GROMACS .gro file of C-alpha atoms in nm:
model
  153
    1MET     CA    1   0.000   0.000   0.000
    2LYS     CA    2   0.285   0.238   0.087
    3HIS     CA    3   0.434   0.176  -0.258
    4ILE     CA    4   0.105   0.268  -0.428
    5VAL     CA    5   0.074   0.592  -0.229
    6LYS     CA    6   0.431   0.690  -0.323
    7MET     CA    7   0.361   0.609  -0.686
    8ILE     CA    8   0.041   0.817  -0.688
    9ILE     CA    9   0.219   1.113  -0.525
   10LYS     CA   10   0.495   1.083  -0.785
   11TYR     CA   11   0.241   1.092  -1.067
   12ILE     CA   12   0.060   1.391  -0.911
   13PHE     CA   13   0.384   1.590  -0.907
   14TYR     CA   14   0.459   1.463  -1.256
   15GLY     CA   15   0.119   1.603  -1.362
   16ILE     CA   16   0.184   1.937  -1.196
   17SER     CA   17   0.518   1.968  -1.372
   18TRP     CA   18   0.367   1.886  -1.713
   19GLY     CA   19   0.074   2.121  -1.654
   20CYS     CA   20   0.315   2.403  -1.570
   21THR     CA   21   0.538   2.316  -1.865
   22PHE     CA   22   0.249   2.329  -2.112
   23PHE     CA   23   0.122   2.650  -1.953
   24VAL     CA   24   0.460   2.822  -1.990
   25PHE     CA   25   0.503   2.684  -2.344
   26THR     CA   26   0.158   2.816  -2.437
   27CYS     CA   27   0.233   3.160  -2.290
   28LEU     CA   28   0.570   3.173  -2.468
   29SER     CA   29   0.408   3.072  -2.796
   30LEU     CA   30   0.143   3.340  -2.759
   31SER     CA   31   0.411   3.596  -2.681
   32VAL     CA   32   0.631   3.502  -2.976
   33PHE     CA   33   0.361   3.445  -3.236
   34GLY     CA   34   0.145   3.750  -3.171
   35GLY     CA   35  -0.123   3.623  -2.937
   36GLU     CA   36  -0.105   3.926  -2.711
   37GLU     CA   37  -0.484   3.943  -2.677
   38TYR     CA   38  -0.499   3.590  -2.536
   39LEU     CA   39  -0.184   3.640  -2.333
   40SER     CA   40  -0.322   3.954  -2.169
   41THR     CA   41  -0.636   3.760  -2.075
   42ILE     CA   42  -0.420   3.494  -1.912
   43MET     CA   43  -0.207   3.750  -1.729
   44LYS     CA   44  -0.511   3.934  -1.589
   45ASP     CA   45  -0.618   3.609  -1.426
   46PHE     CA   46  -0.277   3.447  -1.388
   47THR     CA   47  -0.333   3.260  -1.061
   48ARG     CA   48  -0.652   3.086  -1.173
   49GLN     CA   49  -0.503   3.014  -1.515
   50ALA     CA   50  -0.186   2.861  -1.365
   51VAL     CA   51  -0.382   2.656  -1.112
   52GLY     CA   52  -0.610   2.541  -1.393
   53ALA     CA   53  -0.308   2.425  -1.591
   54MET     CA   54  -0.183   2.232  -1.287
   55ILE     CA   55  -0.525   2.073  -1.235
   56VAL     CA   56  -0.537   1.964  -1.599
   57GLY     CA   57  -0.181   1.832  -1.566
   58ILE     CA   58  -0.274   1.635  -1.255
   59GLY     CA   59  -0.590   1.499  -1.417
   60SER     CA   60  -0.413   1.401  -1.737
   61ALA     CA   61  -0.076   1.281  -1.613
   62SER     CA   62  -0.156   1.133  -1.273
   63ILE     CA   63  -0.417   0.898  -1.417
   64SER     CA   64  -0.137   0.744  -1.624
   65VAL     CA   65  -0.055   0.555  -1.304
   66ILE     CA   66  -0.310   0.307  -1.439
   67TYR     CA   67  -0.048   0.179  -1.684
   68GLU     CA   68   0.156   0.052  -1.388
   69PHE     CA   69  -0.102  -0.217  -1.313
   70GLU     CA   70  -0.151  -0.544  -1.497
   71LYS     CA   71  -0.527  -0.518  -1.515
   72PRO     CA   72  -0.742  -0.393  -1.688
   73SER     CA   73  -0.655  -0.446  -2.054
   74GLU     CA   74  -0.447  -0.190  -2.243
   75MET     CA   75  -0.752  -0.067  -2.434
   76VAL     CA   76  -0.950  -0.015  -2.113
   77LYS     CA   77  -0.652   0.166  -1.960
   78ARG     CA   78  -0.638   0.399  -2.260
   79LEU     CA   79  -1.011   0.465  -2.242
   80ILE     CA   80  -0.989   0.541  -1.869
   81HIS     CA   81  -0.690   0.768  -1.926
   82PHE     CA   82  -0.866   0.949  -2.210
   83GLY     CA   83  -1.196   0.975  -2.021
   84VAL     CA   84  -1.045   1.112  -1.702
   85GLY     CA   85  -0.804   1.340  -1.889
   86MET     CA   86  -1.078   1.492  -2.104
   87GLY     CA   87  -1.317   1.488  -1.809
   88VAL     CA   88  -1.078   1.717  -1.623
   89PHE     CA   89  -0.952   1.921  -1.919
   90TYR     CA   90  -1.274   2.014  -2.096
   91PRO     CA   91  -1.470   2.153  -1.798
   92THR     CA   92  -1.158   2.336  -1.678
   93ALA     CA   93  -1.098   2.477  -2.026
   94LEU     CA   94  -1.458   2.596  -2.051
   95TYR     CA   95  -1.454   2.746  -1.701
   96LEU     CA   96  -1.128   2.935  -1.759
   97GLY     CA   97  -1.222   3.048  -2.109
   98TRP     CA   98  -0.955   2.849  -2.291
   99ILE     CA   99  -1.234   2.722  -2.514
  100PRO     CA  100  -1.528   2.952  -2.580
  101PHE     CA  101  -1.874   2.811  -2.520
  102TYR     CA  102  -2.161   2.930  -2.734
  103PRO     CA  103  -2.488   2.761  -2.632
  104ASP     CA  104  -2.654   2.893  -2.947
  105LYS     CA  105  -2.374   2.759  -3.171
  106ILE     CA  106  -2.371   2.390  -3.089
  107LEU     CA  107  -2.162   2.303  -3.396
  108HIS     CA  108  -1.884   2.533  -3.269
  109THR     CA  109  -1.899   2.366  -2.927
  110ILE     CA  110  -1.883   2.018  -3.080
  111SER     CA  111  -1.594   2.113  -3.309
  112SER     CA  112  -1.397   2.266  -3.020
  113PHE     CA  113  -1.452   1.946  -2.822
  114LEU     CA  114  -1.331   1.733  -3.115
  115ILE     CA  115  -1.026   1.954  -3.163
  116SER     CA  116  -0.950   1.920  -2.792
  117CYS     CA  117  -0.980   1.542  -2.823
  118GLY     CA  118  -0.742   1.546  -3.118
  119ILE     CA  119  -0.485   1.754  -2.931
  120PHE     CA  120  -0.514   1.526  -2.627
  121MET     CA  121  -0.463   1.218  -2.848
  122ALA     CA  122  -0.164   1.379  -3.023
  123ILE     CA  123   0.001   1.458  -2.689
  124TRP     CA  124  -0.075   1.106  -2.564
  125PHE     CA  125   0.073   0.958  -2.882
  126CYS     CA  126   0.396   1.158  -2.838
  127PHE     CA  127   0.432   1.024  -2.483
  128TYR     CA  128   0.352   0.675  -2.610
  129LEU     CA  129   0.628   0.695  -2.872
  130ALA     CA  130   0.877   0.823  -2.613
  131LYS     CA  131   0.794   0.542  -2.369
  132ARG     CA  132   0.806   0.284  -2.647
  133GLY     CA  133   1.153   0.410  -2.740
  134GLU     CA  134   1.265   0.380  -2.377
  135ALA     CA  135   1.131   0.024  -2.364
  136LYS     CA  136   1.325  -0.068  -2.679
  137GLU     CA  137   1.646   0.072  -2.532
  138ILE     CA  138   1.593  -0.119  -2.208
  139ASN     CA  139   1.518  -0.441  -2.397
  140ASN     CA  140   1.828  -0.398  -2.614
  141ARG     CA  141   2.042  -0.343  -2.305
  142LEU     CA  142   1.893  -0.652  -2.139
  143ARG     CA  143   1.975  -0.859  -2.449
  144GLU     CA  144   2.334  -0.730  -2.439
  145LEU     CA  145   2.364  -0.820  -2.072
  146GLU     CA  146   2.217  -1.163  -2.141
  147LYS     CA  147   2.472  -1.223  -2.421
  148ASP     CA  148   2.757  -1.111  -2.193
  149TYR     CA  149   2.634  -1.344  -1.922
  150GLU     CA  150   2.612  -1.639  -2.164
  151LYS     CA  151   2.968  -1.573  -2.286
  152LYS     CA  152   3.095  -1.587  -1.930
  153GLN     CA  153   2.924  -1.922  -1.866
   0.00000   0.00000   0.00000
């Protein structure tokens, strides 16, 4: 149980760090590429915006702790990760004005949700590729160690 608590705390801080990283990257991008209007909105409400980014980071990254367990299946893990991540991101994004909500323009709302889903999946896929690369490196190193061990026998 102690191990699980430590792991969850690690993933929470991991989420906070990624939320802050994306927040700073977004602000830098807005600053460099002429998004002063959006950047000024963020700066007027900096504390709530930064906390919102941390909350989204926690919701998206900390749920990835699910991949540490054998069950459920990989597909169910991905669905849980996606569901919780979007379940935290989308309401937070609406509340903080990251995504405008127009009740009278339902098509706009649906398209913004789909774009958000696409961005979430793209970010997830980048992390997936990075982790897959790490796993390949570890497996290659294990094979090398195994060969060295067999030579010594």
